Short mmCIF file of N, CA, C and O in Angstrom, two decimals:
data_model
loop_
_atom_site.label_atom_id
_atom_site.label_comp_id
_atom_site.label_asym_id
_atom_site.label_seq_id
_atom_site.Cartn_x
_atom_site.Cartn_y
_atom_site.Cartn_z
N LYS K 101 0.40 -1.23 -0.33
CA LYS K 101 -0.21 -0.19 -0.32
C LYS K 101 0.78 1.24 0.30
O LYS K 101 1.78 1.00 0.68
N ARG K 102 0.24 2.19 -0.52
CA ARG K 102 1.30 3.56 -0.80
C ARG K 102 0.79 4.24 0.25
O ARG K 102 -0.32 4.30 1.16
N CYS K 103 1.48 5.32 1.33
CA CYS K 103 1.18 5.94 2.71
C CYS K 103 0.91 7.31 2.53
O CYS K 103 0.15 7.58 3.09
N ASN K 104 0.67 7.50 1.10
CA ASN K 104 0.23 8.73 0.60
C ASN K 104 0.46 9.97 1.78
O ASN K 104 -0.50 10.87 2.49
N SER K 105 1.52 10.34 1.98
CA SER K 105 2.10 11.32 3.19
C SER K 105 2.28 12.34 2.84
O SER K 105 2.35 12.60 1.55
N PRO K 106 1.66 13.23 3.50
CA PRO K 106 2.15 14.61 3.75
C PRO K 106 3.50 15.46 2.81
O PRO K 106 4.36 15.00 3.05
N PRO K 107 3.45 16.55 1.91
CA PRO K 107 4.32 16.68 1.44
C PRO K 107 5.83 16.95 2.41
O PRO K 107 6.74 16.77 1.91
N ASN K 108 5.20 17.52 3.55
CA ASN K 108 6.38 17.85 4.65
C ASN K 108 6.34 16.57 5.65
O ASN K 108 7.08 17.41 7.12
N GLU K 109 5.94 15.59 5.79
CA GLU K 109 6.13 14.37 6.24
C GLU K 109 6.52 13.11 5.79
O GLU K 109 6.13 12.12 5.53
N GLN K 110 7.24 13.00 4.42
CA GLN K 110 8.04 12.34 3.54
C GLN K 110 8.79 10.87 4.65
O GLN K 110 9.41 11.65 5.36
N ALA K 111 9.28 10.15 3.71
CA ALA K 111 10.16 9.19 4.44
C ALA K 111 11.16 9.58 4.60
O ALA K 111 12.31 8.80 5.50
N SER K 112 11.99 10.63 4.29
CA SER K 112 13.14 10.69 4.54
C SER K 112 13.42 11.36 5.53
O SER K 112 14.70 11.70 6.25
N ALA K 113 12.29 11.68 6.11
CA ALA K 113 12.65 12.61 7.57
C ALA K 113 12.74 11.61 8.81
O ALA K 113 13.78 11.88 9.63
N VAL K 114 12.90 10.26 8.68
CA VAL K 114 12.93 8.81 9.45
C VAL K 114 14.59 9.55 9.32
O VAL K 114 14.93 8.79 10.45
N ILE K 115 15.49 9.96 8.46
CA ILE K 115 16.63 9.95 9.11
C ILE K 115 17.50 11.38 8.68
O ILE K 115 18.95 11.74 8.76
N ASP K 116 16.79 12.28 9.17
CA ASP K 116 17.39 13.37 8.98
C ASP K 116 17.77 14.18 10.56
O ASP K 116 18.72 15.22 10.25
N GLY K 117 18.00 13.12 11.63
CA GLY K 117 18.76 13.56 12.46
C GLY K 117 17.33 14.94 13.07
O GLY K 117 17.99 15.39 13.87
N ASN K 118 16.06 15.22 12.34
CA ASN K 118 15.66 16.66 13.14
C ASN K 118 14.38 15.44 14.30
O ASN K 118 13.52 14.97 13.47
N LEU K 119 14.73 16.08 15.66
CA LEU K 119 13.63 15.54 16.12
C LEU K 119 11.85 16.15 15.92
O LEU K 119 11.03 15.36 16.36
N HIS K 120 11.95 17.21 15.09
CA HIS K 120 10.41 17.50 15.33
C HIS K 120 10.40 17.56 13.32
O HIS K 120 9.25 18.06 13.50
N SER K 121 10.84 16.89 12.92
CA SER K 121 10.15 16.19 11.84
C SER K 121 9.80 15.18 11.59
O SER K 121 10.17 13.71 12.79
N LYS K 122 9.12 14.26 10.95
CA LYS K 122 8.30 13.19 10.92
C LYS K 122 7.73 12.78 9.50
O LYS K 122 7.69 13.23 8.49
N TRP K 123 7.70 11.40 9.54
CA TRP K 123 7.10 10.38 8.88
C TRP K 123 6.45 10.23 9.01
O TRP K 123 5.41 9.53 10.11
N LEU K 124 4.71 10.41 8.37
CA LEU K 124 3.95 9.89 8.22
C LEU K 124 2.97 9.41 7.28
O LEU K 124 3.09 9.70 6.16
N CYS K 125 2.69 8.43 7.62
CA CYS K 125 1.88 7.28 6.78
C CYS K 125 0.58 7.22 7.14
O CYS K 125 0.34 6.42 8.12
N HIS K 126 -0.32 7.38 5.66
CA HIS K 126 -1.68 6.74 5.95
C HIS K 126 -1.96 5.72 5.43
O HIS K 126 -2.78 5.30 4.52
N ALA K 127 -1.30 4.72 6.50
CA ALA K 127 -1.79 3.77 6.02
C ALA K 127 -1.17 2.61 7.43
O ALA K 127 -0.89 2.90 7.93
N PRO K 128 -2.61 1.53 7.41
CA PRO K 128 -2.34 0.49 8.76
C PRO K 128 -1.23 -0.12 9.05
O PRO K 128 -0.75 -0.17 10.30
N SER K 129 -0.23 -0.25 8.08
CA SER K 129 0.85 -0.31 8.29
C SER K 129 1.63 -0.23 6.96
O SER K 129 1.59 0.22 6.13
N ALA K 130 3.14 0.00 7.52
CA ALA K 130 4.13 0.16 6.59
C ALA K 130 5.69 0.00 6.57
O ALA K 130 5.55 -0.67 8.02
N GLN K 131 6.44 -0.65 5.92
CA GLN K 131 7.84 -0.52 5.52
C GLN K 131 8.96 0.42 5.25
O GLN K 131 7.87 1.50 4.27
N LEU K 132 9.64 0.39 5.82
CA LEU K 132 10.77 1.50 5.49
C LEU K 132 11.94 0.94 5.18
O LEU K 132 12.54 0.29 5.96
N LEU K 133 12.75 0.90 3.54
CA LEU K 133 13.64 -0.08 3.44
C LEU K 133 14.97 1.11 3.14
O LEU K 133 14.73 1.97 2.57
N ILE K 134 16.17 1.24 4.06
CA ILE K 134 17.21 2.08 3.83
C ILE K 134 18.30 1.29 3.47
O ILE K 134 19.16 0.46 4.20
N GLU K 135 18.60 1.22 2.21
CA GLU K 135 20.01 0.88 1.64
C GLU K 135 21.35 1.44 1.20
O GLU K 135 21.04 2.61 0.62
N LEU K 136 22.15 0.62 1.97
CA LEU K 136 23.26 1.93 2.10
C LEU K 136 24.31 1.26 0.88
O LEU K 136 24.26 0.23 0.41
N THR K 137 24.77 2.69 0.61
CA THR K 137 25.45 2.16 -0.71
C THR K 137 26.77 1.27 -0.80
O THR K 137 27.80 0.87 -1.01
N THR K 138 27.23 1.56 0.83
CA THR K 138 28.58 1.15 1.48
C THR K 138 28.01 0.32 2.82
O THR K 138 27.43 1.11 3.15
N PRO K 139 28.88 -0.56 3.06
CA PRO K 139 28.57 -0.85 4.48
C PRO K 139 29.14 -0.03 5.42
O PRO K 139 30.03 0.76 5.33
N ALA K 140 28.21 -0.13 6.09
CA ALA K 140 28.75 0.68 7.67
C ALA K 140 28.73 -0.06 9.03
O ALA K 140 27.30 -1.16 9.19
N ILE K 141 28.95 0.28 10.19
CA ILE K 141 29.00 0.03 11.43
C ILE K 141 28.01 0.20 12.42
O ILE K 141 27.95 1.91 12.10
N VAL K 142 26.88 -0.53 12.67
CA VAL K 142 25.66 0.14 13.53
C VAL K 142 26.08 -0.47 14.63
O VAL K 142 26.36 -1.43 15.34
N ALA K 143 26.39 0.78 16.23
CA ALA K 143 26.58 0.72 16.71
C ALA K 143 25.26 0.80 17.84
O ALA K 143 25.09 0.09 18.74
N SER K 144 24.19 1.65 17.08
CA SER K 144 23.18 2.08 18.34
C SER K 144 21.97 2.92 17.03
O SER K 144 22.65 2.82 16.14
N TYR K 145 20.51 2.52 17.33
CA TYR K 145 20.21 3.65 16.63
C TYR K 145 19.30 4.14 17.26
O TYR K 145 19.09 3.12 18.62
N GLU K 146 18.57 5.94 17.52
CA GLU K 146 17.38 5.73 18.13
C GLU K 146 16.20 6.13 17.08
O GLU K 146 16.23 6.56 15.76
N LEU K 147 14.27 5.88 17.45
CA LEU K 147 13.72 6.44 17.04
C LEU K 147 12.99 7.47 17.94
O LEU K 147 13.17 7.33 19.43
N SER K 148 12.07 8.15 17.58
CA SER K 148 11.47 9.43 18.26
C SER K 148 10.10 9.19 17.92
O SER K 148 9.56 9.20 16.83
N SER K 149 9.29 9.39 19.04
CA SER K 149 7.77 9.48 18.77
C SER K 149 7.29 10.98 18.28
O SER K 149 8.30 11.93 18.41
N ALA K 150 6.22 10.76 17.77
CA ALA K 150 6.37 12.54 17.03
C ALA K 150 5.99 13.28 18.10
O ALA K 150 5.37 12.85 19.32
N ASN K 151 5.43 14.90 17.85
CA ASN K 151 4.42 15.46 18.63
C ASN K 151 3.45 15.55 18.71
O ASN K 151 2.41 16.18 19.77
N ASP K 152 2.13 14.20 18.24
CA ASP K 152 1.06 14.53 18.06
C ASP K 152 0.04 13.32 18.71
O ASP K 152 0.12 13.58 19.89
N PHE K 153 0.15 12.50 17.74
CA PHE K 153 -1.01 11.68 18.29
C PHE K 153 0.00 9.92 18.43
O PHE K 153 0.68 9.12 17.91
N PRO K 154 -0.39 9.34 19.77
CA PRO K 154 0.53 8.40 20.07
C PRO K 154 -0.21 7.04 19.21
O PRO K 154 0.76 6.15 18.74
N ASP K 155 -1.48 7.03 18.77
CA ASP K 155 -1.71 5.74 18.05
C ASP K 155 -0.44 5.62 16.84
O ASP K 155 -1.02 5.21 15.66
N ARG K 156 -0.16 7.05 16.25
CA ARG K 156 0.58 7.31 15.09
C ARG K 156 2.25 6.26 15.07
O ARG K 156 2.67 6.57 14.29
N ASP K 157 2.51 6.30 16.56
CA ASP K 157 3.78 5.69 16.73
C ASP K 157 4.23 4.47 16.37
O ASP K 157 3.05 3.72 16.14
N PRO K 158 5.16 4.17 15.95
CA PRO K 158 5.64 2.68 15.20
C PRO K 158 4.79 1.65 16.13
O PRO K 158 5.86 1.97 17.58
N GLN K 159 4.26 0.42 16.31
CA GLN K 159 4.33 -0.45 17.23
C GLN K 159 5.35 -1.32 17.29
O GLN K 159 5.28 -1.69 18.56
N SER K 160 5.95 -1.43 16.44
CA SER K 160 7.11 -2.36 16.64
C SER K 160 7.56 -1.73 15.09
O SER K 160 7.33 -1.36 14.39
N TRP K 161 8.91 -2.34 14.96
CA TRP K 161 10.31 -1.67 14.38
C TRP K 161 11.27 -3.42 14.47
O TRP K 161 11.61 -3.52 15.56
N MET K 162 11.99 -2.93 13.07
CA MET K 162 12.89 -3.82 12.99
C MET K 162 14.29 -3.04 12.30
O MET K 162 13.68 -2.58 11.28
N LEU K 163 15.34 -3.25 12.93
CA LEU K 163 16.43 -3.34 12.25
C LEU K 163 17.38 -4.28 11.87
O LEU K 163 17.27 -5.23 12.94
N ARG K 164 17.35 -4.59 10.65
CA ARG K 164 18.34 -5.99 10.38
C ARG K 164 19.69 -5.71 10.29
O ARG K 164 19.75 -4.45 9.16
N CYS K 165 20.64 -6.71 10.53
CA CYS K 165 22.09 -6.20 10.38
C CYS K 165 22.49 -7.19 10.09
O CYS K 165 22.31 -8.35 10.36
N ARG K 166 23.97 -7.06 9.57
CA ARG K 166 24.94 -8.41 9.74
C ARG K 166 25.92 -8.45 9.67
O ARG K 166 27.11 -6.84 9.25
N GLU K 167 27.07 -8.95 10.26
CA GLU K 167 28.53 -8.44 10.08
C GLU K 167 29.45 -8.50 8.94
O GLU K 167 30.64 -8.52 8.99
N GLY K 168 28.59 -9.38 8.17
CA GLY K 168 29.42 -9.41 6.32
C GLY K 168 28.52 -10.66 5.58
O GLY K 168 27.36 -10.98 6.21
N ALA K 169 28.88 -10.60 4.58
CA ALA K 169 28.33 -11.26 3.76
C ALA K 169 28.28 -12.57 4.14
O ALA K 169 27.15 -13.98 3.91
N GLN K 170 28.72 -13.00 4.92
CA GLN K 170 29.13 -14.83 5.33
C GLN K 170 28.61 -14.90 6.59
O GLN K 170 28.32 -15.93 6.79
N HIS K 171 28.05 -13.60 6.87
CA HIS K 171 26.75 -14.28 8.40
C HIS K 171 25.33 -13.85 7.89
O HIS K 171 24.75 -13.58 7.21
N ASP K 172 24.45 -14.53 9.00
CA ASP K 172 23.11 -14.86 8.52
C ASP K 172 22.92 -12.95 9.56
O ASP K 172 23.06 -12.38 10.16
N TRP K 173 21.44 -12.68 8.96
CA TRP K 173 21.06 -11.00 9.06
C TRP K 173 20.26 -11.28 10.81
O TRP K 173 20.03 -12.32 11.33
N ARG K 174 20.63 -10.77 11.73
CA ARG K 174 19.94 -10.65 12.73
C ARG K 174 19.00 -9.21 13.06
O ARG K 174 19.08 -8.53 12.24
N ASN K 175 17.29 -9.29 13.57
CA ASN K 175 17.18 -8.25 14.07
C ASN K 175 17.12 -7.70 15.04
O ASN K 175 17.48 -8.45 16.16
N LEU K 176 17.06 -6.29 15.25
CA LEU K 176 16.81 -5.99 16.66
C LEU K 176 15.93 -4.83 16.48
O LEU K 176 15.00 -4.64 15.50
N THR K 177 14.66 -5.67 17.61
CA THR K 177 13.34 -5.08 17.74
C THR K 177 13.28 -3.91 18.36
O THR K 177 14.15 -3.72 19.80
N GLY K 178 12.18 -2.91 18.74
CA GLY K 178 12.14 -2.10 19.86
C GLY K 178 11.28 -2.17 20.76
O GLY K 178 10.78 -3.54 20.90
N SER K 179 10.83 -1.14 21.40
CA SER K 179 9.63 -1.18 22.68
C SER K 179 8.71 -0.54 22.20
O SER K 179 8.34 0.34 20.96
N VAL K 180 7.81 -0.26 23.07
CA VAL K 180 6.90 1.38 22.85
C VAL K 180 7.01 2.67 23.27
O VAL K 180 8.27 2.45 24.44
N PHE K 181 6.38 3.40 22.78
CA PHE K 181 7.11 4.77 23.52
C PHE K 181 6.46 5.64 24.26
O PHE K 181 5.27 5.47 25.07
N GLU K 182 7.30 6.42 25.53
CA GLU K 182 6.67 6.95 27.07
C GLU K 182 6.10 7.81 26.97
O GLU K 182 5.24 8.52 27.81
N GLY K 183 5.68 8.67 25.79
CA GLY K 183 5.13 9.72 25.28
C GLY K 183 5.68 10.86 24.10
O GLY K 183 6.11 10.00 23.11
N ARG K 184 4.90 11.80 23.98
CA ARG K 184 5.24 12.60 22.93
C ARG K 184 6.99 13.17 22.66
O ARG K 184 7.28 13.31 23.56
N LEU K 185 7.33 12.83 21.63
CA LEU K 185 8.77 13.63 21.56
C LEU K 185 9.68 12.75 22.35
O LEU K 185 10.90 13.45 22.94
N LYS K 186 9.23 11.64 22.80
CA LYS K 186 10.41 10.49 23.17
C LYS K 186 11.02 9.94 22.29
O LYS K 186 11.06 9.36 21.36
N GLU K 187 12.81 9.28 22.60
CA GLU K 187 13.33 8.51 21.96
C GLU K 187 13.77 7.20 22.90
O GLU K 187 13.42 7.33 24.07
N VAL K 188 13.87 6.26 22.10
CA VAL K 188 14.17 5.25 21.84
C VAL K 188 15.17 5.07 21.67
O VAL K 188 15.64 4.90 20.45
N ALA K 189 16.34 4.14 22.18
CA ALA K 189 17.35 4.15 22.07
C ALA K 189 18.11 2.60 22.09
O ALA K 189 17.78 2.38 23.53
N ARG K 190 19.04 2.08 21.51
CA ARG K 190 18.95 0.40 21.69
C ARG K 190 20.31 0.36 20.71
O ARG K 190 20.68 1.36 20.23
N LYS K 191 21.10 -0.12 21.80
CA LYS K 191 22.95 -0.50 21.27
C LYS K 191 22.46 -1.72 20.45
O LYS K 191 21.85 -2.80 20.35
N ALA K 192 23.40 -1.86 19.09
CA ALA K 192 22.92 -2.89 18.48
C ALA K 192 24.23 -3.97 18.89
O ALA K 192 25.61 -3.89 18.68
N THR K 193 23.61 -5.67 19.36
CA THR K 193 24.19 -6.59 19.33
C THR K 193 24.00 -7.34 18.75
O THR K 193 23.35 -8.06 18.23
N LEU K 194 25.51 -7.38 17.85
CA LEU K 194 26.30 -8.60 17.10
C LEU K 194 26.72 -10.00 17.27
O LEU K 194 27.30 -9.88 18.77
#
Protein backbone atom coordinates (compact mmCIF):
# COMPACT_ATOMS: atom_id res chain seq x y z
CA LYS A 1 0.00 0.00 0.00
CA ARG A 2 1.05 3.56 -0.57
CA CYS A 3 1.45 5.88 2.38
CA ASN A 4 0.08 9.04 0.78
CA SER A 5 2.33 11.08 3.06
CA PRO A 6 1.89 14.86 3.18
CA PRO A 7 4.64 16.76 1.30
CA ASN A 8 6.31 17.93 4.51
CA GLU A 9 6.16 14.48 6.22
CA GLN A 10 7.91 12.20 3.73
CA ALA A 11 9.93 9.05 4.53
CA SER A 12 13.19 10.98 4.16
CA ALA A 13 12.38 12.61 7.53
CA VAL A 14 13.15 9.29 9.21
CA ILE A 15 16.89 9.82 8.83
CA ASP A 16 17.21 13.60 8.85
CA GLY A 17 18.33 13.88 12.49
CA ASN A 18 15.62 16.41 13.31
CA LEU A 19 13.48 15.51 16.33
CA HIS A 20 10.73 17.86 15.11
CA SER A 21 10.29 16.38 11.63
CA LYS A 22 8.44 13.13 11.04
CA TRP A 23 7.23 10.60 8.52
CA LEU A 24 3.48 10.22 8.42
CA CYS A 25 2.13 7.20 6.60
CA HIS A 26 -1.63 7.03 6.04
CA ALA A 27 -1.75 3.22 5.97
CA PRO A 28 -2.42 0.58 8.65
CA SER A 29 1.17 -0.65 8.35
CA ALA A 30 4.29 0.39 6.49
CA GLN A 31 7.82 -0.72 5.72
CA LEU A 32 10.77 1.54 5.20
CA LEU A 33 13.86 0.10 3.57
CA ILE A 34 17.09 2.08 3.67
CA GLU A 35 19.84 0.57 1.57
CA LEU A 36 23.36 1.85 2.13
CA THR A 37 25.68 2.19 -0.83
CA THR A 38 28.64 1.09 1.28
CA PRO A 39 28.79 -1.12 4.38
CA ALA A 40 28.55 0.67 7.72
CA ILE A 41 28.96 -0.32 11.34
CA VAL A 42 25.82 0.25 13.36
CA ALA A 43 26.63 0.68 17.03
CA SER A 44 23.21 1.99 18.01
CA TYR A 45 20.08 3.60 16.67
CA GLU A 46 17.33 5.90 17.95
CA LEU A 47 13.67 6.33 17.10
CA SER A 48 11.54 9.19 18.37
CA SER A 49 7.82 9.48 18.93
CA ALA A 50 6.14 12.34 17.13
CA ASN A 51 4.62 15.47 18.62
CA ASP A 52 0.98 14.63 18.07
CA PHE A 53 -0.99 11.39 18.32
CA PRO A 54 0.32 8.28 20.15
CA ASP A 55 -1.62 5.95 17.84
CA ARG A 56 0.59 7.12 14.95
CA ASP A 57 3.78 5.92 16.66
CA PRO A 58 5.31 2.70 15.37
CA GLN A 59 3.91 -0.31 17.21
CA SER A 60 7.01 -2.30 16.35
CA TRP A 61 10.10 -1.92 14.23
CA MET A 62 13.03 -3.98 13.11
CA LEU A 63 16.58 -3.10 12.21
CA ARG A 64 18.20 -5.89 10.27
CA CYS A 65 21.97 -6.10 10.21
CA ARG A 66 24.78 -8.55 9.73
CA GLU A 67 28.52 -8.65 10.29
CA GLY A 68 29.33 -9.46 6.68
CA ALA A 69 28.16 -11.28 3.57
CA GLN A 70 28.97 -14.68 5.08
CA HIS A 71 26.88 -14.13 8.22
CA ASP A 72 23.18 -14.47 8.94
CA TRP A 73 20.95 -11.44 9.29
CA ARG A 74 20.06 -10.49 12.87
CA ASN A 75 16.97 -8.56 13.87
CA LEU A 76 16.87 -5.82 16.50
CA THR A 77 13.39 -4.87 17.67
CA GLY A 78 12.04 -1.92 19.58
CA SER A 79 9.50 -1.21 22.27
CA VAL A 80 6.70 1.27 22.92
CA PHE A 81 7.12 5.02 23.34
CA GLU A 82 6.43 6.56 26.76
CA GLY A 83 5.14 9.92 25.56
CA ARG A 84 5.32 12.62 22.93
CA LEU A 85 8.74 13.51 21.45
CA LYS A 86 10.41 10.71 23.41
CA GLU A 87 13.38 8.80 22.06
CA VAL A 88 14.04 5.08 22.25
CA ALA A 89 17.70 4.17 21.86
CA ARG A 90 19.03 0.67 21.32
CA LYS A 91 22.54 -0.69 21.08
CA ALA A 92 23.12 -3.02 18.16
CA THR A 93 24.33 -6.31 19.56
CA LEU A 94 25.72 -8.77 17.02
